[in-house]
């Protein structure tokens, strides 16, 4: 008999199972970092490489444009993804998209918006996954020395699709 069964005197109520794993320290959105600070940090990034499956990128672009067209406070002009010709697609369907800080900030803002209880579970999950990936990249940016083309790589999908997840086509 579980705790509720004992308290209510009902043998039919099962014990509430304990969580299988503790909540991850890197859960997102983070409680100790304000949304504005995180979005401002993203806006200050010069350039990142976003890597994901091409359908993920298509969905993200559509949703970010739609979300920000509906809002008065954040005009969609801040989101300036590269032209289709500037997006590199690998043979495995993984795209590499170069994003500047303002576009990254708008994507991160969309990830925050998706955490509303008014959104579907799938929208919240996609936003959470993207927000976590961007937050991790903001915590550990790749320093640019001006001589190399190294930039921070943000994976929005699993890295299983390629042998070397940090490689660029």
Short mmCIF file of C-alpha atoms in Angstrom, two decimals:
data_model
loop_
_atom_site.label_atom_id
_atom_site.label_comp_id
_atom_site.label_asym_id
_atom_site.label_seq_id
_atom_site.Cartn_x
_atom_site.Cartn_y
_atom_site.Cartn_z
CA UNK A 1 0.00 0.00 0.00
CA UNK A 2 1.32 3.44 -0.91
CA UNK A 3 1.38 6.65 1.10
CA UNK A 4 -1.93 7.85 -0.35
CA UNK A 5 -3.49 4.48 0.38
CA UNK A 6 -2.33 4.64 3.98
CA UNK A 7 -3.59 8.21 4.46
CA UNK A 8 -6.94 7.54 2.81
CA UNK A 9 -7.34 4.01 4.13
CA UNK A 10 -7.74 2.68 0.58
CA UNK A 11 -5.68 -0.34 -0.45
CA UNK A 12 -6.46 0.26 -4.16
CA UNK A 13 -4.38 3.44 -4.47
CA UNK A 14 -0.87 2.57 -5.61
CA UNK A 15 2.24 4.26 -4.34
CA UNK A 16 3.39 7.25 -6.34
CA UNK A 17 6.67 6.17 -7.92
CA UNK A 18 9.77 8.22 -7.37
CA UNK A 19 11.26 9.90 -10.43
CA UNK A 20 13.61 7.57 -12.29
CA UNK A 21 16.33 10.22 -12.53
CA UNK A 22 16.90 13.50 -10.74
CA UNK A 23 16.09 16.65 -12.69
CA UNK A 24 19.07 17.53 -14.86
CA UNK A 25 21.16 20.46 -13.73
CA UNK A 26 21.00 21.82 -17.27
CA UNK A 27 17.21 21.77 -17.58
CA UNK A 28 15.82 24.65 -19.56
CA UNK A 29 14.61 27.32 -19.21
CA UNK A 30 16.96 28.00 -16.39
CA UNK A 31 15.49 29.48 -13.26
CA UNK A 32 18.60 31.46 -12.30
CA UNK A 33 19.04 33.23 -15.67
CA UNK A 34 16.50 35.78 -16.85
CA UNK A 35 15.02 35.43 -20.29
CA UNK A 36 16.08 38.95 -21.23
CA UNK A 37 19.68 38.34 -20.17
CA UNK A 38 19.86 35.11 -22.13
CA UNK A 39 18.35 36.66 -25.27
CA UNK A 40 20.67 39.67 -24.95
CA UNK A 41 23.66 37.34 -24.68
CA UNK A 42 22.54 35.58 -27.87
CA UNK A 43 22.17 38.94 -29.63
CA UNK A 44 25.81 39.70 -28.79
CA UNK A 45 27.12 36.65 -30.67
CA UNK A 46 28.84 37.44 -33.95
CA UNK A 47 28.30 34.16 -35.77
CA UNK A 48 27.24 30.60 -34.99
CA UNK A 49 26.77 27.48 -37.08
CA UNK A 50 23.43 25.83 -36.47
CA UNK A 51 23.37 22.17 -37.51
CA UNK A 52 20.21 20.14 -37.77
CA UNK A 53 18.15 18.05 -40.17
CA UNK A 54 16.75 20.11 -43.03
CA UNK A 55 13.15 19.50 -41.93
CA UNK A 56 13.99 20.80 -38.45
CA UNK A 57 15.41 23.98 -39.96
CA UNK A 58 12.38 24.41 -42.26
CA UNK A 59 10.00 23.99 -39.31
CA UNK A 60 12.00 26.36 -37.14
CA UNK A 61 12.08 29.10 -39.79
CA UNK A 62 8.34 28.85 -40.41
CA UNK A 63 7.49 28.90 -36.72
CA UNK A 64 9.84 31.75 -35.83
CA UNK A 65 8.45 33.91 -38.65
CA UNK A 66 4.87 33.05 -37.72
CA UNK A 67 5.39 33.68 -34.01
CA UNK A 68 7.06 37.04 -34.48
CA UNK A 69 4.60 38.25 -37.12
CA UNK A 70 1.87 37.76 -34.51
CA UNK A 71 3.63 39.84 -31.85
CA UNK A 72 3.81 43.61 -31.75
CA UNK A 73 6.87 43.79 -29.47
CA UNK A 74 9.26 41.73 -31.60
CA UNK A 75 9.13 42.56 -35.29
CA UNK A 76 10.07 39.70 -37.63
CA UNK A 77 12.74 41.88 -39.28
CA UNK A 78 15.16 40.89 -36.51
CA UNK A 79 15.16 37.31 -37.82
CA UNK A 80 17.42 37.30 -40.86
CA UNK A 81 18.33 33.74 -41.77
CA UNK A 82 20.67 33.20 -44.70
CA UNK A 83 19.31 32.68 -48.19
CA UNK A 84 18.67 29.10 -49.25
CA UNK A 85 21.77 29.17 -51.46
CA UNK A 86 23.90 29.98 -48.39
CA UNK A 87 22.70 26.94 -46.43
CA UNK A 88 24.93 23.90 -46.81
CA UNK A 89 23.16 20.53 -46.96
CA UNK A 90 25.12 17.33 -46.39
CA UNK A 91 24.37 14.00 -48.02
CA UNK A 92 22.75 12.87 -44.76
CA UNK A 93 20.21 15.73 -44.84
CA UNK A 94 21.98 17.71 -42.12
CA UNK A 95 22.10 21.43 -42.88
CA UNK A 96 24.62 23.97 -41.66
CA UNK A 97 23.15 27.43 -41.25
CA UNK A 98 25.26 30.46 -40.38
CA UNK A 99 23.32 32.74 -38.05
CA UNK A 100 24.21 36.13 -36.67
CA UNK A 101 23.42 37.21 -33.14
CA UNK A 102 20.12 39.00 -33.84
CA UNK A 103 18.70 35.94 -35.60
CA UNK A 104 19.97 33.65 -32.86
CA UNK A 105 18.31 35.91 -30.27
CA UNK A 106 14.98 35.70 -32.11
CA UNK A 107 15.21 31.90 -32.31
CA UNK A 108 15.99 31.72 -28.57
CA UNK A 109 13.08 34.05 -27.84
CA UNK A 110 10.81 31.72 -29.84
CA UNK A 111 12.11 28.78 -27.78
CA UNK A 112 11.06 30.65 -24.63
CA UNK A 113 7.62 31.47 -26.09
CA UNK A 114 7.03 27.80 -26.83
CA UNK A 115 7.24 26.96 -23.12
CA UNK A 116 3.77 28.39 -22.53
CA UNK A 117 1.16 25.93 -21.29
CA UNK A 118 -1.01 27.13 -24.19
CA UNK A 119 1.26 25.34 -26.67
CA UNK A 120 1.18 21.67 -27.56
CA UNK A 121 3.61 19.24 -25.92
CA UNK A 122 5.48 18.80 -29.19
CA UNK A 123 5.99 22.57 -29.57
CA UNK A 124 7.22 22.85 -25.99
CA UNK A 125 9.58 19.92 -26.50
CA UNK A 126 11.07 21.34 -29.70
CA UNK A 127 11.43 24.76 -28.10
CA UNK A 128 13.01 23.26 -24.99
CA UNK A 129 15.51 21.21 -27.01
CA UNK A 130 16.48 24.24 -29.10
CA UNK A 131 16.67 26.54 -26.08
CA UNK A 132 18.87 24.10 -24.19
CA UNK A 133 21.23 23.70 -27.16
CA UNK A 134 21.51 27.47 -27.63
CA UNK A 135 22.01 28.06 -23.89
CA UNK A 136 24.81 25.52 -23.74
CA UNK A 137 26.50 27.21 -26.70
CA UNK A 138 26.17 30.61 -25.04
CA UNK A 139 27.85 29.21 -21.94
CA UNK A 140 30.79 27.89 -23.98
CA UNK A 141 31.30 30.03 -27.09
CA UNK A 142 34.18 29.20 -29.43
CA UNK A 143 36.59 32.13 -29.36
CA UNK A 144 37.32 33.56 -32.77
CA UNK A 145 40.91 34.64 -33.31
CA UNK A 146 40.25 36.31 -36.66
CA UNK A 147 42.54 33.91 -38.53
CA UNK A 148 40.39 30.79 -38.54
CA UNK A 149 36.79 30.22 -39.50
CA UNK A 150 36.03 28.46 -36.23
CA UNK A 151 32.67 29.34 -34.81
CA UNK A 152 30.43 27.88 -32.16
CA UNK A 153 28.39 24.92 -33.46
CA UNK A 154 24.86 24.50 -32.12
CA UNK A 155 23.30 21.10 -32.71
CA UNK A 156 19.50 21.21 -32.68
CA UNK A 157 19.15 17.50 -33.51
CA UNK A 158 21.02 14.46 -32.25
CA UNK A 159 24.62 14.24 -33.34
CA UNK A 160 24.30 10.56 -34.31
CA UNK A 161 23.73 11.43 -37.97
CA UNK A 162 27.40 12.22 -38.65
CA UNK A 163 30.71 10.71 -37.67
CA UNK A 164 32.24 13.98 -36.52
CA UNK A 165 29.57 16.28 -35.01
CA UNK A 166 31.81 19.33 -35.08
CA UNK A 167 32.71 18.92 -38.74
CA UNK A 168 31.32 21.25 -41.35
CA UNK A 169 30.66 20.32 -44.95
#
